[in-house]
CSV table of C-alpha atoms and ligand atoms in Angstrom, one decimal:
chain,number,residue,atom,x,y,z
A,1,MET,CA,0.0,0.0,0.0
A,2,ASN,CA,1.3,3.5,-1.0
A,3,CYS,CA,1.2,5.5,2.3
A,4,VAL,CA,2.4,8.7,0.7
A,5,VAL,CA,0.5,11.8,0.8
A,6,SER,CA,1.7,15.0,-1.0
A,7,VAL,CA,0.4,18.5,0.1
A,8,GLY,CA,1.5,21.8,-1.6
A,9,ASN,CA,0.6,25.6,-0.7
A,10,ALA,CA,-1.7,27.2,-3.4
A,11,LYS,CA,-2.9,30.7,-3.0
A,12,GLU,CA,-5.3,30.9,-6.2
A,13,TYR,CA,-7.1,29.3,-8.7
A,14,ASP,CA,-4.6,30.1,-12.0
A,15,VAL,CA,-4.5,27.2,-14.2
A,16,GLU,CA,-0.9,27.2,-15.0
A,17,GLY,CA,0.1,27.5,-11.4
A,18,LEU,CA,-2.1,24.7,-10.6
A,19,LYS,CA,-0.7,22.5,-13.1
A,20,GLN,CA,2.9,22.8,-11.9
A,21,ASN,CA,1.6,22.5,-8.3
A,22,ILE,CA,-0.6,19.3,-9.0
A,23,SER,CA,2.2,17.8,-11.2
A,24,LYS,CA,4.6,18.1,-8.2
A,25,ARG,CA,2.1,16.4,-6.0
A,26,ILE,CA,1.6,13.6,-8.5
A,27,ASN,CA,5.4,13.2,-8.9
A,28,ASP,CA,5.7,12.9,-5.2
A,29,ILE,CA,3.4,9.9,-5.2
A,30,GLY,CA,4.9,7.9,-8.2
A,31,GLY,CA,4.2,10.1,-11.3
A,32,PHE,CA,1.5,10.0,-13.9
A,33,GLU,CA,3.0,6.7,-15.4
A,34,SER,CA,1.7,5.1,-12.2
A,35,ILE,CA,-1.7,6.5,-12.5
A,36,ILE,CA,-2.8,6.5,-16.1
A,37,SER,CA,-1.4,5.2,-19.4
A,38,ARG,CA,-1.4,7.1,-22.9
A,39,SER,CA,-4.6,6.4,-24.6
A,40,ASP,CA,-6.7,5.7,-21.5
A,41,ARG,CA,-10.1,7.0,-21.1
A,42,VAL,CA,-10.2,8.8,-17.8
A,43,LEU,CA,-13.1,9.8,-15.8
A,44,LEU,CA,-12.7,12.8,-13.5
A,45,LYS,CA,-15.2,12.7,-10.6
A,46,PRO,CA,-15.4,16.2,-8.7
A,47,ASN,CA,-17.5,17.3,-6.3
A,48,LEU,CA,-20.7,18.5,-8.2
A,49,LEU,CA,-23.3,18.7,-5.4
A,50,THR,CA,-25.5,21.4,-7.0
A,51,SER,CA,-25.2,24.3,-9.4
A,52,ALA,CA,-23.0,26.7,-7.5
A,53,PRO,CA,-20.7,29.6,-8.5
A,54,PRO,CA,-16.8,28.7,-7.5
A,55,THR,CA,-16.9,31.6,-4.9
A,56,ARG,CA,-19.3,29.5,-2.7
A,57,ALA,CA,-16.9,26.6,-2.5
A,58,VAL,CA,-19.6,24.0,-3.0
A,59,VAL,CA,-18.2,22.2,-6.0
A,60,THR,CA,-14.7,21.4,-6.9
A,61,HIS,CA,-13.4,24.8,-8.5
A,62,PRO,CA,-13.8,24.5,-12.3
A,63,SER,CA,-10.0,26.0,-12.6
A,64,PHE,CA,-8.7,22.9,-10.6
A,65,VAL,CA,-10.6,20.5,-12.6
A,66,GLU,CA,-9.3,22.1,-15.9
A,67,ALA,CA,-5.8,22.1,-14.5
A,68,VAL,CA,-6.1,18.1,-14.1
A,69,ALA,CA,-7.8,17.6,-17.3
A,70,SER,CA,-5.2,19.7,-19.0
A,71,LEU,CA,-2.4,17.6,-17.4
A,72,ILE,CA,-4.0,14.2,-18.4
A,73,ILE,CA,-4.4,15.2,-21.7
A,74,ASP,CA,-1.0,16.4,-22.1
A,75,HIS,CA,-0.2,12.9,-21.0
A,76,GLY,CA,-2.1,11.5,-24.0
A,77,ALA,CA,-5.2,10.2,-22.4
A,78,LYS,CA,-8.9,11.3,-23.2
A,79,VAL,CA,-11.0,12.8,-20.3
A,80,SER,CA,-14.7,13.1,-19.2
A,81,ILE,CA,-16.2,14.3,-16.2
A,82,GLY,CA,-19.0,12.5,-14.4
A,83,ASP,CA,-21.1,12.7,-11.3
A,84,SER,CA,-24.8,12.2,-10.2
A,85,PRO,CA,-25.8,15.4,-8.6
A,86,PRO,CA,-28.6,15.1,-6.1
A,87,LEU,CA,-30.5,18.1,-7.5
A,88,GLY,CA,-30.6,18.8,-11.3
A,89,ASN,CA,-28.8,17.4,-13.9
A,90,LEU,CA,-25.2,17.0,-14.6
A,91,ASN,CA,-24.9,19.3,-17.8
A,92,ARG,CA,-26.8,22.2,-15.9
A,93,VAL,CA,-24.7,21.8,-12.9
A,94,LEU,CA,-21.6,21.8,-15.0
A,95,SER,CA,-22.8,24.9,-16.9
A,96,LYS,CA,-24.0,26.9,-13.8
A,97,SER,CA,-20.9,26.1,-11.9
A,98,GLY,CA,-18.4,27.4,-14.6
A,99,TYR,CA,-17.1,24.2,-16.3
A,100,ASP,CA,-18.6,24.8,-19.7
A,101,ASP,CA,-15.8,27.1,-21.1
A,102,PHE,CA,-12.9,24.8,-20.3
A,103,MET,CA,-14.7,21.7,-21.4
A,104,ARG,CA,-15.5,23.0,-24.7
A,105,ARG,CA,-11.6,24.2,-25.2
A,106,LEU,CA,-10.1,21.1,-24.2
A,107,ASN,CA,-12.9,18.7,-25.8
A,108,VAL,CA,-13.8,17.3,-22.3
A,109,GLU,CA,-17.1,15.0,-22.5
A,110,PRO,CA,-19.8,15.2,-19.6
A,111,CYS,CA,-20.6,11.7,-18.4
A,112,PRO,CA,-24.0,11.7,-16.6
A,113,PHE,CA,-24.4,8.7,-14.6
A,114,THR,CA,-27.8,7.1,-15.6
A,115,LYS,CA,-27.6,3.4,-15.8
A,116,LYS,CA,-27.2,1.2,-12.7
A,117,ARG,CA,-24.7,-1.9,-12.1
A,118,THR,CA,-25.1,-4.2,-9.3
A,119,LEU,CA,-21.6,-5.2,-7.8
A,120,GLU,CA,-20.8,-8.2,-5.5
A,121,CYS,CA,-18.6,-7.0,-2.7
A,122,VAL,CA,-15.5,-8.5,-1.2
A,123,GLU,CA,-16.4,-11.7,0.8
A,124,GLY,CA,-16.9,-10.7,4.6
A,125,ARG,CA,-17.9,-7.2,4.0
A,126,VAL,CA,-20.9,-5.7,5.9
A,127,PHE,CA,-22.8,-4.9,2.8
A,128,ARG,CA,-22.7,-7.6,0.2
A,129,ARG,CA,-24.0,-5.8,-3.0
A,130,LEU,CA,-24.0,-2.2,-4.2
A,131,ASP,CA,-25.6,-0.5,-7.1
A,132,LEU,CA,-23.4,1.9,-8.6
A,133,ALA,CA,-23.3,3.9,-11.8
A,134,GLU,CA,-22.4,1.6,-14.5
A,135,GLU,CA,-20.8,4.3,-16.6
A,136,VAL,CA,-18.1,4.5,-13.9
A,137,PHE,CA,-16.8,1.1,-15.0
A,138,ASP,CA,-16.5,1.9,-18.7
A,139,PHE,CA,-13.5,4.1,-18.0
A,140,ASP,CA,-9.8,2.7,-17.7
A,141,ALA,CA,-9.2,4.9,-14.7
A,142,VAL,CA,-11.1,7.2,-12.4
A,143,ILE,CA,-9.4,10.1,-10.7
A,144,ASN,CA,-11.2,11.6,-7.7
A,145,LEU,CA,-11.4,15.2,-7.4
A,146,PRO,CA,-12.9,16.1,-4.1
A,147,LYS,CA,-13.4,19.6,-2.4
A,148,LEU,CA,-12.3,20.2,1.4
A,149,LYS,CA,-15.5,21.0,3.0
A,150,THR,CA,-17.4,20.4,6.4
A,151,HIS,CA,-20.3,17.9,6.4
A,152,THR,CA,-23.2,18.3,8.8
A,153,GLN,CA,-23.5,14.5,8.9
A,154,MET,CA,-20.0,13.3,8.5
A,155,GLY,CA,-18.1,15.9,9.8
A,156,LEU,CA,-16.1,16.5,6.8
A,157,THR,CA,-16.4,15.6,3.2
A,158,LEU,CA,-13.1,14.3,1.5
A,159,ALA,CA,-11.8,11.8,-0.7
A,160,VAL,CA,-13.7,8.6,0.4
A,161,LYS,CA,-17.2,10.5,0.9
A,162,ASN,CA,-16.7,12.2,-2.6
A,163,LEU,CA,-17.6,8.8,-4.4
A,164,PHE,CA,-21.2,8.6,-3.0
A,165,GLY,CA,-21.9,10.5,-6.3
A,166,THR,CA,-21.5,7.4,-8.1
A,167,VAL,CA,-24.8,6.2,-6.4
A,168,LEU,CA,-27.7,7.0,-8.6
A,169,GLY,CA,-30.4,9.7,-7.4
A,170,THR,CA,-32.9,8.0,-5.3
A,171,ASP,CA,-30.8,5.2,-4.2
A,172,LYS,CA,-28.7,7.7,-2.2
A,173,ALA,CA,-32.0,8.1,0.0
A,174,SER,CA,-32.4,4.3,0.5
A,175,TRP,CA,-28.6,4.1,1.7
A,176,HIS,CA,-29.4,6.9,4.3
A,177,LEU,CA,-32.3,4.8,5.5
A,178,ARG,CA,-30.6,1.6,5.7
A,179,ALA,CA,-27.8,3.2,8.0
A,180,GLY,CA,-30.5,5.2,10.0
A,181,LYS,CA,-28.7,7.2,12.9
A,182,ASN,CA,-25.7,4.7,13.0
A,183,ILE,CA,-22.9,6.7,11.5
A,184,ASP,CA,-20.5,3.8,11.3
A,185,ASP,CA,-23.1,1.9,9.2
A,186,PHE,CA,-23.0,4.9,6.7
A,187,ALA,CA,-19.3,5.3,6.9
A,188,THR,CA,-19.0,1.6,6.0
A,189,VAL,CA,-21.3,2.0,2.9
A,190,LEU,CA,-19.0,4.9,1.8
A,191,VAL,CA,-15.8,3.0,2.3
A,192,GLN,CA,-17.3,-0.1,0.4
A,193,ILE,CA,-18.4,2.3,-2.5
A,194,PHE,CA,-14.9,3.7,-2.5
A,195,GLU,CA,-13.4,0.1,-2.7
A,196,GLN,CA,-15.5,-0.8,-5.7
A,197,VAL,CA,-14.8,2.4,-7.6
A,198,ASN,CA,-11.0,2.2,-6.6
A,199,PRO,CA,-9.8,5.6,-8.2
A,200,THR,CA,-6.0,5.3,-9.3
A,201,VAL,CA,-5.6,8.7,-7.3
A,202,SER,CA,-7.5,11.4,-5.2
A,203,ILE,CA,-6.3,15.0,-5.6
A,204,ILE,CA,-8.0,17.3,-3.3
A,205,ASP,CA,-9.1,21.0,-4.0
A,206,GLY,CA,-8.4,22.5,-0.5
A,207,ILE,CA,-7.6,26.0,-1.7
A,208,LEU,CA,-11.0,27.6,-1.0
A,209,GLY,CA,-12.7,25.2,1.5
A,210,MET,CA,-15.9,25.4,3.4
A,211,GLU,CA,-16.1,25.6,7.2
A,212,GLY,CA,-19.3,25.9,9.5
A,213,ASN,CA,-22.3,23.6,8.4
A,214,GLY,CA,-21.3,22.5,5.0
A,215,PRO,CA,-21.5,20.9,2.4
A,216,ASN,CA,-23.9,23.4,0.8
A,217,ASN,CA,-24.7,26.1,3.3
A,218,GLY,CA,-21.4,26.5,5.4
A,219,THR,CA,-19.1,29.3,4.9
A,220,PRO,CA,-16.2,29.6,2.3
A,221,ARG,CA,-12.9,29.7,3.9
A,222,PHE,CA,-9.5,30.1,2.5
A,223,ILE,CA,-7.4,27.3,3.3
A,224,GLY,CA,-4.5,27.2,0.7
A,225,ILE,CA,-3.6,23.8,0.0
A,226,VAL,CA,-3.4,21.1,-2.7
A,227,ALA,CA,-2.9,17.6,-1.8
A,228,ALA,CA,-2.8,14.2,-3.5
A,229,GLY,CA,-2.6,10.5,-2.6
A,230,LYS,CA,-3.3,7.0,-4.0
A,231,ASP,CA,-4.5,6.1,-0.5
A,232,ALA,CA,-7.5,8.1,0.1
A,233,VAL,CA,-7.9,6.9,3.7
A,234,ALA,CA,-4.4,8.4,4.4
A,235,LEU,CA,-5.0,11.5,2.3
A,236,ASP,CA,-8.3,12.0,4.3
A,237,ALA,CA,-6.5,11.5,7.5
A,238,VAL,CA,-3.8,14.0,6.8
A,239,LEU,CA,-6.3,16.8,5.5
A,240,ALA,CA,-8.5,16.3,8.7
A,241,SER,CA,-5.5,16.9,11.0
A,242,LEU,CA,-4.7,20.2,8.8
A,243,VAL,CA,-8.1,21.7,9.8
A,244,ASN,CA,-7.9,20.4,13.3
A,245,PHE,CA,-10.5,17.7,12.9
A,246,PRO,CA,-10.2,14.8,15.6
A,247,ALA,CA,-8.9,11.7,14.0
A,248,ASN,CA,-11.5,9.2,15.6
A,249,MET,CA,-14.3,11.2,14.4
A,250,LEU,CA,-13.3,10.8,10.6
A,251,ARG,CA,-15.2,7.4,10.8
A,252,THR,CA,-14.6,7.0,6.8
A,253,SER,CA,-10.7,6.7,7.7
A,254,VAL,CA,-11.1,4.8,10.9
A,255,ILE,CA,-13.3,2.2,9.1
A,256,GLY,CA,-11.2,2.3,5.9
A,257,GLN,CA,-8.1,1.3,7.9
A,258,GLU,CA,-10.0,-1.4,9.8
A,259,LEU,CA,-11.2,-2.8,6.4
A,260,GLY,CA,-7.5,-2.8,5.2
A,261,LEU,CA,-8.3,-0.2,2.4
A,262,GLY,CA,-5.7,2.4,3.8
A,263,MET,CA,-3.8,3.8,6.6
A,264,ALA,CA,-5.3,6.4,8.8
A,265,ASP,CA,-2.5,6.3,11.3
A,266,LEU,CA,-0.7,9.7,10.9
A,267,SER,CA,2.7,8.4,12.3
A,268,LYS,CA,2.7,5.8,9.4
A,269,ILE,CA,2.0,8.2,6.5
A,270,THR,CA,4.7,9.7,4.6
A,271,ILE,CA,4.0,13.3,4.0
A,272,LEU,CA,5.9,15.0,1.2
A,273,GLY,CA,5.6,18.5,-0.3
A,274,ASP,CA,5.7,22.2,0.8
A,275,GLU,CA,6.6,23.3,4.2
A,276,LEU,CA,3.1,24.0,5.8
A,277,LYS,CA,2.8,27.0,7.9
A,278,GLY,CA,-0.3,27.9,10.1
A,279,PHE,CA,-1.5,24.5,10.3
A,280,PRO,CA,-3.4,22.9,11.8
A,281,ILE,CA,-5.9,25.7,11.6
A,282,THR,CA,-7.2,25.8,15.1
A,283,ASP,CA,-10.0,28.2,14.7
A,284,PHE,CA,-11.6,26.1,11.6
A,285,ARG,CA,-15.3,26.0,12.4
A,286,GLN,CA,-16.4,22.4,12.3
A,287,ALA,CA,-19.9,21.4,11.5
A,288,LYS,CA,-22.2,21.3,14.6
A,289,SER,CA,-23.3,17.7,14.0
A,290,VAL,CA,-20.1,16.0,14.8
A,291,THR,CA,-22.0,14.5,18.0
A,292,MET,CA,-23.3,12.1,15.3
A,293,ALA,CA,-20.0,10.3,15.6
A,294,TRP,CA,-21.4,8.9,19.0
A,295,ASN,CA,-22.7,5.6,18.2
A,296,LEU,CA,-25.7,4.9,20.3
A,297,SER,CA,-26.1,0.9,20.8
A,298,TYR,CA,-27.6,1.0,24.2
A,299,TRP,CA,-30.6,-0.2,26.1
A,300,ASN,CA,-33.6,1.5,24.1
A,301,PRO,CA,-34.8,4.1,26.8
A,302,VAL,CA,-31.2,5.2,27.3
A,303,ARG,CA,-30.6,5.3,23.6
A,304,ARG,CA,-33.7,7.5,23.0
A,305,PHE,CA,-32.5,9.9,25.9
A,306,LEU,CA,-29.3,10.2,24.3
A,307,GLU,CA,-30.7,10.7,20.8
A,308,ASN,CA,-33.0,13.5,22.1
A,309,HIS,CA,-30.2,15.3,24.2
A,310,MET,CA,-27.1,14.6,22.3
A,311,ILE,CA,-27.6,14.0,18.7
A,312,THR,CA,-28.0,17.1,16.4
A,313,ARG,CA,-31.0,17.6,14.5
A,314,PRO,CA,-32.5,19.7,11.9
A,315,MET,CA,-35.0,22.7,12.3
A,316,ILE,CA,-36.9,24.4,9.5
A,317,ASP,CA,-36.7,28.2,9.9
A,318,GLY,CA,-40.1,29.2,8.6
A,319,ALA,CA,-39.1,32.7,8.2
A,320,VAL,CA,-36.6,31.6,5.4
A,321,CYS,CA,-38.2,28.6,4.0
A,322,LYS,CA,-39.5,29.4,0.5
A,323,LYS,CA,-41.8,26.3,0.6
A,324,CYS,CA,-40.3,24.6,-2.6
A,325,GLY,CA,-40.7,21.1,-1.2
A,326,VAL,CA,-37.1,19.9,-2.1
A,327,CYS,CA,-36.5,18.7,1.4
A,328,MET,CA,-39.8,17.0,1.5
A,329,THR,CA,-39.1,15.2,-1.6
A,330,HIS,CA,-35.7,14.1,-0.7
A,331,CYS,CA,-36.2,13.2,3.1
A,332,PRO,CA,-35.1,9.5,3.3
A,333,PRO,CA,-37.7,8.4,5.9
A,334,SER,CA,-40.4,11.1,4.8
A,335,ALA,CA,-40.1,12.8,8.2
A,336,ILE,CA,-41.0,16.4,6.6
A,337,SER,CA,-44.5,17.3,6.1
A,338,GLU,CA,-46.7,20.3,5.4
A,339,THR,CA,-49.7,21.4,7.5
A,340,ASN,CA,-51.5,24.5,6.5
A,341,GLY,CA,-48.7,25.8,4.5
A,342,ALA,CA,-46.0,25.3,7.0
A,343,LEU,CA,-43.4,22.7,7.0
A,344,SER,CA,-42.4,20.6,10.0
A,345,ILE,CA,-40.1,17.7,10.9
A,346,ASP,CA,-41.5,14.6,12.8
A,347,ARG,CA,-38.5,14.1,15.3
A,348,LYS,CA,-39.4,10.4,15.8
A,349,LYS,CA,-38.9,9.7,12.0
A,350,CYS,CA,-35.8,11.7,11.5
A,351,ILE,CA,-32.6,10.0,11.2
A,352,SER,CA,-30.4,13.3,11.2
A,353,CYS,CA,-29.0,12.4,7.9
A,354,PHE,CA,-29.0,16.2,7.0
A,355,CYS,CA,-29.9,15.6,3.4
A,356,CYS,CA,-32.6,18.3,3.9
A,357,GLN,CA,-29.9,20.9,5.0
A,358,GLU,CA,-27.3,19.7,2.3
A,359,LEU,CA,-30.0,20.3,-0.5
A,360,CYS,CA,-32.0,23.6,0.7
A,361,GLU,CA,-30.9,26.2,-1.7
A,362,ASN,CA,-32.3,28.8,0.8
A,363,ASP,CA,-30.5,27.8,3.8
A,364,ALA,CA,-33.6,27.4,5.7
A,365,ILE,CA,-32.6,24.2,7.7
A,366,GLN,CA,-30.8,25.1,11.0
A,367,VAL,CA,-28.8,22.7,12.7
A,368,LEU,CA,-29.6,22.4,16.4
A,369,GLU,CA,-27.1,21.0,18.8
A,370,PRO,CA,-28.7,20.0,22.1
A,371,LEU,CA,-26.8,21.2,25.3
A,372,LEU,CA,-25.7,17.6,26.4
A,373,GLY,CA,-24.4,17.1,22.8
A,374,ARG,CA,-22.4,20.3,22.6
A,375,PHE,CA,-20.8,19.4,25.9
A,376,PHE,CA,-19.6,15.9,24.9
A,377,SER,CA,-18.5,17.2,21.5
A,378,ARG,CA,-16.2,19.8,23.0
A,379,VAL,CA,-14.6,17.3,25.7
A,380,SER,CA,-14.2,14.6,23.3
A,381,ARG,CA,-11.9,16.9,21.0
B,401,LIG,S1,-35.8,23.1,0.8
B,401,LIG,FE1,-35.5,24.7,2.2
B,401,LIG,S2,-36.8,26.4,1.2
B,401,LIG,FE2,-37.4,24.4,0.2
B,401,LIG,S3,-39.2,23.6,1.6
B,401,LIG,FE3,-37.4,22.7,2.4
B,401,LIG,S4,-36.6,24.0,4.0
B,401,LIG,FE4,-38.1,25.1,2.7
B,402,LIG,S1,-35.8,15.6,8.2
B,402,LIG,FE1,-33.8,16.0,7.3
B,402,LIG,S2,-32.3,15.1,8.7
B,402,LIG,FE2,-34.2,14.4,9.2
B,402,LIG,S3,-34.4,12.6,8.1
B,402,LIG,FE3,-35.3,13.9,6.8
B,402,LIG,S4,-33.7,14.8,5.5
B,402,LIG,FE4,-32.7,13.6,7.2
């Protein structure tokens, strides 16, 4: 296993500067020859959560993706960009997020995920089968291009989490339902998806990241780094440490290591690249709901008490809500309903997956952190 992560400083999104920076990162981890071959068909998988201008730091910055696409084309390979955005179709998200211009210039094709393939998982895994986008497996190589952002359910969204986009539309909700409030079950799904897609490398856009209650409604925050690794578990662990996120709370890395898919122990990861000053960022604002990392497998009344008093939950801000109904349509357990023109959330049904908060374009879902949860999340860091 290649436990080398390369991290470089980056001040801005100029494509030529990024090409040089990303080339150095790739050289540190074995060079382009170890990732793709000439004449390969390569799929780039950025974070394309929803249509959003690059200044909002929701999607992987188009200049970052252009730099990677350009390097791969220079290497003699052909490039496509694919994802399955939960809201809107891929072409619209690409266009509204500023990708059109460079895709036209570089002759990069969009690859919407529309067909499903059922994959048998490795013997002994928790989930035996996964339905993922068939198109992903039509390529010679997948290159994973996540954005460094906070995530209300998982704490952070980095390399492993980014491949949840290979699950088609409504199937995403069914995975949330199967995992319920058990954060480790959901982290396991993410790790198993990552294992199936098996990207050759992950390169993280951590220049303008997001803090607070991401991944859609957080606050853009300049972080100033570009990082790459073939071991995504290690890459995520390194990035989490740079933004001061507790290692044991990044469940995808903890479980990824347990399943033998990578190394989350920082003392065993070789970190190459630029000298990093000002890290870890001690005032980086984490998402409120990291209390979800507490797994509650206790006796039922105790569990219910802890869920009510510790787990972060959503609340609809009636003054901001535009009643578009998107949250209602996408809530996995149908916990949101409308009565007399006002939307409300059934607390008993809610699994705190925060899909509603992620998909609300109007930032009308607040994140409530109960007092006890706030206390325990502070002392556990
Ligand atoms: S998605 Fe947001 S704006 Fe739309 S109904 Fe739900 S809370 Fe209101
Ligand atoms: S109300 Fe929001 S957080 Fe609760 S289950 Fe529905 S989508 Fe998930």
